Coordinates of C-alpha atoms and ligand atoms in Angstrom, one line a residue:
M22 CA 17.0 -25.1 13.9
L23 CA 15.5 -27.5 11.9
N24 CA 17.4 -25.5 8.5
I25 CA 20.7 -26.3 9.9
S26 CA 21.0 -29.7 7.8
I27 CA 19.0 -28.2 4.3
D28 CA 20.3 -27.1 1.5
K29 CA 18.6 -24.1 0.5
S30 CA 19.7 -23.6 -3.1
Q31 CA 17.9 -27.0 -3.2
T32 CA 14.5 -25.6 -2.2
R33 CA 12.7 -23.9 -5.1
I34 CA 10.4 -21.4 -4.4
V35 CA 8.3 -19.8 -6.9
V36 CA 6.9 -16.3 -6.4
I37 CA 3.2 -14.9 -8.3
G38 CA 3.8 -11.3 -9.3
A39 CA 6.8 -8.6 -8.6
G40 CA 5.1 -5.9 -6.8
I41 CA 6.8 -4.8 -3.6
G42 CA 5.8 -7.4 -1.7
G43 CA 7.2 -10.3 -4.1
L44 CA 9.9 -8.4 -5.0
T45 CA 11.2 -8.2 -1.3
A46 CA 10.3 -11.5 -0.5
G47 CA 12.2 -12.7 -3.7
A48 CA 15.1 -10.8 -3.1
L49 CA 15.1 -11.9 0.6
L50 CA 14.7 -15.6 -0.6
A51 CA 17.7 -15.3 -2.9
R52 CA 20.0 -13.6 -0.7
R53 CA 19.8 -16.2 2.5
G54 CA 20.3 -18.9 -0.7
Y55 CA 17.2 -20.2 -1.9
S56 CA 16.5 -20.7 -5.4
V57 CA 14.4 -18.0 -6.6
L58 CA 12.0 -17.6 -9.7
I59 CA 10.0 -14.1 -9.7
L60 CA 6.7 -14.5 -12.4
D61 CA 4.7 -11.2 -13.2
Q62 CA 2.0 -10.7 -16.1
A63 CA 3.2 -6.8 -16.3
L64 CA 5.9 -5.9 -18.7
V65 CA 7.6 -3.7 -15.9
P66 CA 7.8 -4.9 -12.1
G67 CA 6.3 -2.9 -9.3
G68 CA 2.6 -3.3 -9.6
C69 CA 1.1 -0.3 -8.1
A70 CA 4.5 1.0 -7.0
S71 CA 5.8 0.7 -10.5
T72 CA 5.6 3.7 -13.2
F73 CA 5.6 4.7 -16.8
K74 CA 6.9 7.7 -19.1
R75 CA 4.9 9.1 -21.4
Q76 CA 6.3 12.4 -23.5
G77 CA 9.5 13.2 -21.2
F78 CA 7.2 12.8 -18.1
T79 CA 7.7 9.9 -15.7
F80 CA 4.8 8.8 -13.5
D81 CA 4.1 7.3 -10.4
V82 CA 1.2 4.7 -11.5
G83 CA 0.0 4.3 -7.4
A84 CA 2.1 4.8 -4.6
T85 CA 4.0 8.3 -4.4
Q86 CA 5.4 8.8 -1.1
V87 CA 7.0 5.6 0.8
A88 CA 7.6 5.3 4.5
G89 CA 9.9 3.2 6.3
L90 CA 13.0 4.3 4.4
E91 CA 14.4 5.8 8.1
P92 CA 17.3 3.7 10.2
G93 CA 14.9 1.4 11.5
G94 CA 12.3 1.6 8.9
I95 CA 11.3 -1.6 7.1
H96 CA 13.0 -0.3 4.1
H97 CA 16.0 0.5 5.5
R98 CA 16.3 -2.6 7.4
I99 CA 15.6 -4.7 4.0
F100 CA 18.1 -3.1 1.7
S101 CA 20.7 -3.2 4.3
E102 CA 20.4 -7.2 4.5
L103 CA 20.3 -7.0 0.3
A104 CA 23.3 -4.8 0.8
I105 CA 22.0 -2.2 -1.6
D106 CA 21.6 1.7 -1.5
L107 CA 18.8 2.9 -0.5
P108 CA 17.1 5.3 -3.1
E109 CA 17.7 8.7 -2.6
A110 CA 15.0 10.1 -1.3
T111 CA 13.4 13.5 -0.2
P112 CA 11.5 13.9 3.2
C113 CA 8.0 15.6 2.5
D114 CA 7.5 18.2 5.0
P115 CA 4.4 18.6 5.1
A116 CA 3.9 14.9 4.6
C117 CA 0.3 16.7 3.3
A118 CA -1.5 19.9 3.1
V119 CA -5.3 19.0 3.9
Y120 CA -7.9 21.2 2.4
L121 CA -11.4 20.4 4.2
P122 CA -14.2 21.4 2.3
G123 CA -15.0 25.5 1.7
E124 CA -11.5 26.0 3.3
S125 CA -8.7 28.0 1.5
T126 CA -6.1 27.2 3.9
P127 CA -4.6 23.8 4.7
I128 CA -3.8 21.5 7.7
N129 CA -0.8 20.7 7.3
V130 CA 0.7 18.0 8.4
W131 CA 4.2 18.9 9.5
R132 CA 7.0 16.6 9.8
D133 CA 8.6 18.3 13.1
P134 CA 6.4 16.4 16.0
K135 CA 6.3 20.0 17.8
K136 CA 5.5 22.0 15.1
W137 CA 2.6 19.3 14.0
Q138 CA 1.4 19.6 17.5
E139 CA 1.0 23.0 17.6
E140 CA -0.7 23.0 14.4
R141 CA -3.3 20.7 14.9
Q142 CA -3.4 22.7 18.1
R143 CA -4.5 25.5 16.5
Q144 CA -7.0 23.5 13.9
F145 CA -8.9 21.5 16.0
P146 CA -8.8 23.4 19.7
G147 CA -9.5 20.7 22.7
S148 CA -8.5 17.6 20.4
E149 CA -4.8 17.3 22.4
P150 CA -6.4 14.2 24.6
F151 CA -7.0 12.3 21.1
W152 CA -3.8 12.9 19.8
Q153 CA -2.0 11.9 23.1
L154 CA -3.9 8.9 23.4
M155 CA -2.7 8.2 19.8
A156 CA 1.1 9.0 20.9
T157 CA 0.6 6.2 23.2
L158 CA -1.0 3.8 21.5
F159 CA 2.0 4.4 18.3
N160 CA 4.8 4.5 20.8
A161 CA 3.2 0.8 22.2
S162 CA 2.8 -0.4 18.8
W163 CA 5.5 0.5 16.7
E164 CA 8.1 -0.9 19.1
F165 CA 6.0 -4.1 19.0
Q166 CA 5.4 -4.1 15.5
G167 CA 9.6 -3.5 15.4
R168 CA 10.2 -7.0 17.0
D169 CA 8.5 -8.9 14.4
P170 CA 5.8 -10.4 16.1
V171 CA 3.4 -13.1 13.7
L172 CA 0.2 -11.7 13.2
P173 CA -2.2 -13.3 12.8
P174 CA -0.3 -16.3 14.0
R175 CA -1.6 -19.8 12.8
N176 CA 0.7 -22.2 14.4
L177 CA 3.2 -22.5 17.5
W178 CA 6.1 -21.1 15.8
D179 CA 4.1 -18.0 15.1
L180 CA 2.9 -17.2 18.2
G181 CA 5.8 -17.5 19.9
Q182 CA 7.1 -15.2 17.6
L183 CA 3.9 -12.9 18.5
I184 CA 4.8 -13.7 22.4
Q185 CA 8.5 -12.9 21.9
A186 CA 7.3 -9.5 20.7
V187 CA 5.2 -8.2 23.8
R188 CA 6.6 -6.3 26.5
P189 CA 4.7 -5.3 29.3
S190 CA 4.3 -1.7 27.2
T191 CA 2.3 -4.1 24.8
F192 CA -0.3 -4.4 27.4
I193 CA -1.3 -0.9 26.7
T194 CA -2.5 -1.1 23.7
A195 CA -4.9 -4.3 24.5
P196 CA -8.0 -2.4 25.7
F197 CA -7.9 -0.6 22.5
T198 CA -8.0 -3.9 20.4
L199 CA -11.4 -3.4 19.9
F200 CA -12.2 0.3 19.5
T201 CA -12.6 2.4 16.1
V202 CA -11.3 5.6 16.0
G203 CA -14.6 6.9 16.2
D204 CA -14.9 5.3 19.7
A205 CA -11.8 6.6 20.6
L206 CA -13.3 10.6 20.0
R207 CA -16.1 9.8 21.7
L208 CA -14.4 8.6 24.6
C209 CA -12.4 11.7 24.6
G210 CA -15.8 14.2 24.2
L211 CA -15.3 14.8 20.4
G212 CA -17.3 12.7 19.0
N213 CA -19.2 15.8 17.7
D214 CA -16.5 18.2 16.3
Y215 CA -17.0 17.4 12.8
R216 CA -14.4 19.3 11.6
L217 CA -12.0 17.1 13.1
R218 CA -13.7 13.9 12.2
T219 CA -13.7 15.3 8.3
F220 CA -10.1 15.7 8.5
L221 CA -9.9 12.2 10.1
D222 CA -11.8 10.5 7.9
L223 CA -10.0 11.9 4.8
Q224 CA -6.5 11.1 5.8
L225 CA -8.3 7.3 7.2
K226 CA -9.4 6.5 3.8
L227 CA -5.9 7.2 2.6
Y228 CA -4.1 4.2 4.7
S229 CA -7.4 2.5 5.4
Q230 CA -9.7 2.3 2.8
V231 CA -12.4 3.6 5.3
N232 CA -13.6 6.3 7.7
A233 CA -12.9 7.1 11.3
D234 CA -16.4 5.2 12.5
E235 CA -14.8 1.9 11.1
T236 CA -11.0 2.1 10.8
A237 CA -9.5 0.1 13.9
L238 CA -7.7 2.5 16.6
L239 CA -4.9 0.8 16.6
Y240 CA -3.6 0.6 12.8
A241 CA -4.7 4.6 12.8
A242 CA -2.5 5.0 15.7
T243 CA 0.2 3.9 13.3
A244 CA -1.0 5.3 10.1
L245 CA -1.6 9.0 11.5
S246 CA 2.0 9.0 13.1
V247 CA 4.4 7.9 10.7
S248 CA 4.6 11.4 9.0
Q249 CA 6.7 12.9 11.9
L250 CA 10.0 12.4 12.5
P251 CA 12.0 10.2 13.8
Q252 CA 9.9 8.2 10.9
G253 CA 8.7 10.3 8.2
L254 CA 7.1 10.0 4.3
F255 CA 9.9 10.6 1.6
H256 CA 9.7 11.3 -2.1
L257 CA 11.8 8.9 -4.0
Q258 CA 14.4 10.7 -6.2
G259 CA 13.7 9.7 -10.2
S260 CA 10.4 7.8 -9.3
M261 CA 8.8 4.9 -7.5
Q262 CA 10.3 2.5 -10.0
V263 CA 13.4 3.0 -8.4
L264 CA 12.3 0.9 -5.3
S265 CA 11.5 -2.1 -7.7
D266 CA 14.7 -1.7 -9.8
R267 CA 17.0 -2.1 -6.9
L268 CA 15.4 -5.2 -5.6
V269 CA 15.3 -6.6 -8.9
Q270 CA 19.4 -6.1 -9.1
A271 CA 19.4 -7.7 -5.7
L272 CA 17.4 -10.8 -6.7
E273 CA 19.7 -11.2 -9.9
R274 CA 22.7 -11.0 -8.1
D275 CA 22.1 -13.5 -5.6
G276 CA 21.0 -15.9 -8.8
G277 CA 17.7 -15.6 -8.2
K278 CA 15.2 -15.1 -12.1
L279 CA 12.5 -12.0 -12.4
S280 CA 10.4 -13.5 -16.4
M281 CA 8.0 -10.8 -16.8
R282 CA 5.0 -11.6 -19.0
H283 CA 4.7 -14.8 -17.3
T284 CA 0.9 -14.7 -16.4
V285 CA 0.2 -17.7 -13.3
E286 CA -2.9 -19.5 -14.1
Q287 CA -3.3 -22.2 -11.4
I288 CA -1.7 -22.7 -8.3
K289 CA -1.9 -26.9 -7.9
V290 CA -2.3 -28.5 -4.8
E291 CA -1.6 -32.0 -4.0
N292 CA -2.8 -33.6 -0.6
G293 CA -3.3 -30.6 1.3
K294 CA 0.2 -29.0 -0.4
A295 CA 0.8 -26.7 -2.8
T296 CA 3.4 -28.3 -5.1
A297 CA 3.3 -26.2 -8.7
V298 CA 1.8 -23.4 -10.8
V299 CA 0.3 -23.4 -13.9
I300 CA 2.2 -20.8 -16.8
R301 CA 1.4 -18.9 -19.3
N302 CA 4.2 -17.1 -21.7
Q303 CA 2.3 -13.8 -22.6
K304 CA 4.5 -13.5 -25.4
T305 CA 4.6 -17.3 -27.1
G306 CA 1.6 -18.6 -25.9
E307 CA 2.9 -21.5 -24.3
V308 CA 1.8 -23.0 -21.3
W309 CA 3.3 -25.3 -18.6
T310 CA 3.2 -26.5 -15.1
Q311 CA 6.3 -25.3 -12.9
T312 CA 6.8 -27.3 -9.6
A313 CA 8.3 -25.5 -6.6
D314 CA 8.9 -26.5 -3.1
H315 CA 7.2 -23.1 -1.6
I316 CA 4.2 -21.0 -3.5
V317 CA 4.9 -17.2 -2.7
A318 CA 1.4 -15.3 -3.6
N319 CA 2.3 -11.7 -4.1
V320 CA -1.6 -10.8 -5.1
T321 CA -5.0 -10.2 -3.5
V322 CA -6.9 -12.4 -1.5
Q323 CA -9.4 -12.3 -3.8
N324 CA -7.1 -13.5 -6.5
L325 CA -5.3 -15.9 -4.6
T326 CA -8.8 -17.8 -4.3
Q327 CA -9.4 -17.4 -8.0
L328 CA -5.9 -19.4 -8.6
L329 CA -6.9 -21.9 -6.1
G330 CA -10.5 -22.4 -7.6
E331 CA -12.0 -25.7 -6.1
Q332 CA -8.9 -26.3 -4.2
A333 CA -9.5 -23.2 -1.8
T334 CA -10.7 -24.5 1.3
F335 CA -14.4 -24.0 1.9
G336 CA -13.9 -21.6 4.9
Y337 CA -11.3 -19.9 2.9
K338 CA -13.2 -19.2 0.0
N339 CA -16.1 -18.1 2.4
R340 CA -14.5 -15.7 3.9
V341 CA -13.1 -13.9 1.0
E342 CA -16.7 -14.1 -0.5
K343 CA -17.7 -12.3 3.0
L344 CA -15.3 -9.5 2.9
P345 CA -17.0 -6.0 2.1
Q346 CA -16.5 -4.7 -1.3
A347 CA -12.3 -3.2 -1.5
S348 CA -11.9 0.1 -3.1
G349 CA -11.0 0.9 -6.9
A350 CA -8.9 3.8 -8.0
F351 CA -9.3 6.6 -10.1
V352 CA -6.2 8.5 -11.5
V353 CA -5.6 11.3 -13.4
Y354 CA -1.9 12.2 -14.4
L355 CA -0.9 15.0 -15.9
G356 CA 2.2 16.5 -17.4
V357 CA 2.2 20.3 -16.9
D358 CA 4.0 23.4 -17.8
A359 CA 5.5 24.6 -14.2
S360 CA 3.2 27.4 -14.2
A361 CA 0.3 25.1 -13.7
I362 CA 1.8 25.1 -10.4
P363 CA 1.3 27.7 -7.3
L364 CA 4.2 28.6 -6.0
D365 CA 6.0 26.6 -2.6
C366 CA 3.4 24.3 -3.8
P367 CA 3.7 20.8 -0.9
P368 CA 4.1 17.6 -2.5
H369 CA 1.2 16.3 -1.3
L370 CA -2.0 17.7 -0.6
Q371 CA -5.7 16.5 0.0
F372 CA -8.8 18.3 -0.9
M373 CA -12.1 17.4 -0.1
Y374 CA -15.2 19.5 -2.2
D375 CA -18.5 18.6 -1.3
A376 CA -19.1 18.5 2.5
N377 CA -22.1 16.3 2.5
G378 CA -20.9 13.8 -0.6
P379 CA -18.6 10.8 0.2
I380 CA -15.4 11.0 0.8
G381 CA -14.5 9.1 -2.5
E382 CA -15.9 9.1 -6.0
N383 CA -13.9 12.4 -7.2
N384 CA -15.1 14.0 -4.6
S385 CA -11.5 14.4 -2.9
L386 CA -8.7 13.8 -4.6
F387 CA -5.0 13.0 -3.2
V388 CA -2.3 14.7 -5.2
S389 CA 1.1 14.7 -5.3
V390 CA 3.5 17.1 -7.4
S391 CA 6.7 16.5 -8.7
H392 CA 9.5 19.3 -7.7
A393 CA 12.4 20.9 -10.0
G394 CA 15.1 18.5 -10.1
D395 CA 13.2 14.9 -9.2
G396 CA 13.3 13.5 -12.3
R397 CA 9.7 13.0 -13.2
A398 CA 9.9 15.8 -14.9
P399 CA 11.9 17.9 -18.1
D400 CA 13.2 21.4 -16.9
G401 CA 10.2 23.7 -16.4
K402 CA 7.8 21.2 -16.2
A403 CA 6.2 18.9 -13.6
T404 CA 4.1 16.2 -13.3
I405 CA 0.7 16.2 -11.1
I406 CA -1.3 12.9 -10.0
A407 CA -4.6 13.0 -8.0
S408 CA -6.1 9.9 -7.0
S409 CA -10.0 9.3 -6.0
F410 CA -10.9 6.2 -4.3
V411 CA -14.1 5.0 -6.5
D412 CA -17.0 1.8 -6.4
P413 CA -14.8 -0.6 -9.0
A414 CA -18.4 -1.9 -9.8
P415 CA -19.7 0.6 -12.4
W416 CA -16.7 1.1 -14.1
W417 CA -17.4 -2.9 -15.1
H418 CA -21.2 -2.3 -16.3
E419 CA -21.9 1.4 -17.1
D420 CA -20.8 3.3 -20.5
Y421 CA -17.0 3.0 -19.3
E422 CA -16.0 5.5 -21.5
G423 CA -18.1 8.1 -20.7
L424 CA -17.6 7.7 -17.2
K425 CA -14.1 7.4 -17.4
Q426 CA -14.9 11.4 -19.6
K427 CA -16.9 12.4 -16.8
Y428 CA -14.7 11.5 -14.0
T429 CA -11.4 13.0 -15.4
Q430 CA -13.3 16.3 -16.7
E431 CA -14.4 16.8 -12.9
A432 CA -10.9 15.8 -11.5
I433 CA -10.2 18.5 -13.9
A434 CA -12.2 21.1 -12.9
R435 CA -11.4 20.5 -9.3
L436 CA -7.6 20.1 -9.9
N437 CA -7.9 23.7 -11.4
Q438 CA -9.4 25.5 -8.3
Y439 CA -5.9 25.6 -6.7
F440 CA -3.8 24.9 -10.2
Y441 CA -3.4 27.1 -13.0
L442 CA -4.6 23.9 -15.2
K443 CA -5.5 25.3 -18.7
P444 CA -5.1 23.7 -22.7
E445 CA -1.8 26.1 -22.2
T446 CA -0.2 24.5 -19.5
I447 CA -1.9 20.7 -19.7
I448 CA 0.8 19.0 -22.3
H449 CA -0.1 15.3 -21.4
Q450 CA -3.2 14.1 -19.7
E451 CA -4.3 10.4 -19.1
A452 CA -6.3 8.1 -16.5
A453 CA -6.1 4.8 -14.8
T454 CA -9.8 3.6 -14.2
P455 CA -10.4 0.1 -11.4
R456 CA -10.7 -1.5 -15.2
T457 CA -6.6 -0.1 -15.9
F458 CA -5.4 -1.6 -12.5
A459 CA -6.6 -4.9 -13.4
R460 CA -5.2 -5.4 -16.7
Y461 CA -2.0 -3.7 -15.2
T462 CA -1.5 -5.2 -12.2
A463 CA -3.8 -8.2 -12.4
R464 CA -5.7 -7.4 -9.3
D465 CA -9.1 -8.7 -9.2
R466 CA -11.7 -6.1 -11.0
G467 CA -9.1 -3.6 -10.2
I468 CA -9.3 -3.3 -6.2
V469 CA -6.3 -1.4 -4.5
G470 CA -5.1 -0.7 -1.2
G471 CA -6.0 -4.0 0.4
I472 CA -8.8 -5.5 2.6
G473 CA -9.2 -2.6 4.4
Q474 CA -8.4 -1.9 8.4
R475 CA -12.0 -2.2 10.1
I476 CA -11.9 -3.9 13.5
P477 CA -12.6 -7.6 11.9
T478 CA -10.0 -7.3 9.2
F479 CA -7.0 -5.6 10.9
G480 CA -4.2 -6.9 12.5
P481 CA -4.7 -9.9 14.9
F482 CA -8.1 -10.7 12.8
G483 CA -7.0 -10.3 9.3
F484 CA -5.7 -12.6 6.3
A485 CA -2.7 -14.7 7.8
N486 CA 0.6 -15.2 5.5
R487 CA 0.3 -18.6 6.3
T488 CA -2.6 -20.0 4.1
P489 CA -4.7 -23.0 4.8
I490 CA -2.3 -24.9 2.1
N491 CA 0.9 -25.9 3.1
H492 CA 3.6 -24.5 1.9
L493 CA 1.6 -21.6 0.3
W494 CA 2.3 -18.3 1.4
L495 CA 0.1 -14.9 1.0
V496 CA 2.3 -11.7 0.4
G497 CA 0.9 -8.0 0.1
D498 CA -1.5 -5.8 0.6
S499 CA -4.2 -8.2 2.0
T500 CA -2.4 -9.2 4.8
H501 CA -0.8 -7.2 8.1
P502 CA 0.1 -4.5 8.7
G503 CA -1.9 -3.6 5.7
E504 CA -1.4 -1.3 2.1
G505 CA 2.2 0.7 1.5
T506 CA 5.1 -0.5 0.0
A507 CA 6.5 -0.2 3.6
G508 CA 3.4 -2.4 4.9
V509 CA 3.7 -5.2 1.8
S510 CA 7.4 -5.4 2.8
Y511 CA 6.8 -6.4 6.4
S512 CA 4.6 -8.6 4.8
A513 CA 7.4 -9.9 3.0
L514 CA 9.5 -10.3 6.0
T515 CA 7.3 -12.4 8.3
V516 CA 7.1 -14.8 5.1
V517 CA 10.7 -15.2 4.5
R518 CA 11.1 -15.7 8.2
Q519 CA 8.3 -18.5 8.0
I520 CA 9.9 -20.5 5.2
E521 CA 13.0 -20.3 7.0
A522 CA 11.8 -21.4 10.2
R523 CA 10.6 -24.6 8.7
G524 CA 13.6 -25.2 6.5
Ligands
FAD620 C1 -3.6 4.9 -6.3 C2 -2.7 4.6 -5.2 C3 -1.9 5.0 -4.7 C4 -1.3 4.7 -3.7 N1 -0.3 5.5 -2.9 C5 0.4 5.0 -2.0 C6 1.7 5.6 -1.4 O1 1.6 6.4 -1.6 N2 2.8 4.9 -0.7 C7 2.5 3.8 -0.4 O2 3.4 3.3 0.5 N3 1.6 3.4 -0.6 C8 0.4 3.6 -1.9 N4 -0.4 2.7 -2.3 C9 -0.7 1.4 -2.1 C10 0.5 0.4 -2.6 O3 1.0 0.9 -3.5 C11 0.3 -1.0 -2.4 O4 -0.2 -1.0 -1.4 C12 1.6 -1.6 -3.0 O5 2.4 -1.7 -4.1 C13 0.7 -3.1 -3.1 O6 2.0 -3.7 -3.2 P1 1.5 -5.7 -3.7 O7 3.1 -6.1 -3.1 O8 0.8 -6.2 -2.5 O9 1.2 -5.6 -4.8 P2 0.6 -5.4 -6.3 O10 1.5 -4.0 -6.4 O11 -0.4 -5.1 -6.9 O12 1.9 -6.3 -6.9 C14 1.2 -7.7 -7.5 C15 1.6 -7.9 -8.9 O13 1.8 -9.8 -9.1 C16 1.7 -9.4 -10.7 N5 0.7 -10.2 -10.5 C17 -1.0 -10.7 -10.1 N6 -1.4 -11.4 -10.4 C18 -0.6 -12.3 -11.0 C19 -1.0 -13.6 -12.0 N7 -1.8 -14.4 -11.6 N8 0.4 -14.2 -12.5 C20 1.3 -13.1 -12.4 N9 1.8 -11.8 -12.3 C21 0.8 -11.6 -11.3 C22 0.8 -8.3 -11.0 O14 1.2 -7.5 -12.3 C23 1.6 -7.1 -10.1 O15 3.1 -6.7 -10.8 C24 -1.3 3.6 -3.4 C25 -2.0 2.7 -4.2 C26 -2.7 3.4 -5.3 C27 -3.8 2.6 -6.4

């Protein structure tokens, strides 16, 4: 191996961004002996998985549930390598209670596979061939992903990693590589099952940005199956911030450095190799150039091309410009009296309102509710966080305050169909829009959730961690395997392995 003779402590790595992707990459690199500096423009680390506090409440900014905490799960693996404790967490059961338009009984996505099978057989009679296909594809894909393939491969080493992850069982997925979920529904004779399709559209929009007709089947097989044992979704004790805090702890213990409120304004490239970043200290206004042997960009691929400017290769820039418009998010954060919450309220719910309307734009809400003692609210109080995917464009061009007020009122009115939200039960109310996300996470136009898991952009066809510029790496939800704290942690691990392989 090349890296045997190299003194890693002399290899300087600059990570742009302290989201879960950047923190995981930085902490692992520091653990493996590299000299690491992470820069983030925000006040607190964690990006879309950070938190803020108001009037005694702690609100998760974006991510509220975590996958990959089980033994063998990606957070579990990474925390084991870093020798830090996994955050305390409670499993979400049901992972989600989904209310379809006009229905008052939810579809409960249970954690126990048997219970979930019974539920879906009752809810969607005749759909079992579809779910069995999903289970078969999930098992093969999950085992494949667990062997750390590099997707998409960009050189011989990457290809070697990909090939070593393939087993005879993996080939079962091959004929389905170009299938969407819509194709699979039709294949199983369920193309006209409107209720099943609506349920899938709703759930898939959360994970893939797009509906069943567009979502790549192989991606969906995983996204729809991780809520069941032996995997599962979890609610972290305290808040989502604990994930970032532990990664920062590991980074600093191993000699790495994190500088908040430092914005990277430019990546410098010489002879096809990334060599330095231009940094602005937001407090002092000081600007300087920091050289680096490797630069890990924990930003969206759209932001990456902006940081490169004219230095981005034509093909790369062109591909980014041609991506379909990504979604933004509208989020309402409520601090409420516990009397606003129905008894036995599950931790996560999803509602769709108008059967003929779009899935996003406040017509559906994904809701996360705190529970007593989980560290998010004082005794006798609770937090409700409701998010909806929106088109980011109007938020930059139209009457911003008016739009924000309209969306907030609509969201609260809709939530009121399930919760008891009255002036006397709402203690704190606040909303985030694409502009808010742009400001606090620096994501281009406030887009969230990655590039969408359509056929041309998922897995083998997506954006690689290895960029066309040598020693410049892309980490985060624009890359395989996509959005979520678990997804970006895989992406971080891949980059760390790629850097190590190069020495
Ligand atoms: C409303 C919402 C709900 C979600 N729910 C869930 C969920 O329940 N579970 C889940 O797993 N995922 C969820 N997600 C997705 C998940 O939060 C993200 O996919 C993931 O956190 C992204 O991590 P990241 O490391 O790729 O990037 P980010 O979180 O975007 O972090 C990037 C960091 O880089 C910094 N940065 C960017 N540009 C610069 C620059 N030029 N200079 C310096 N710093 C810079 C930013 O300040 C930021 O801290 C949700 C997302 C949203 C928006």
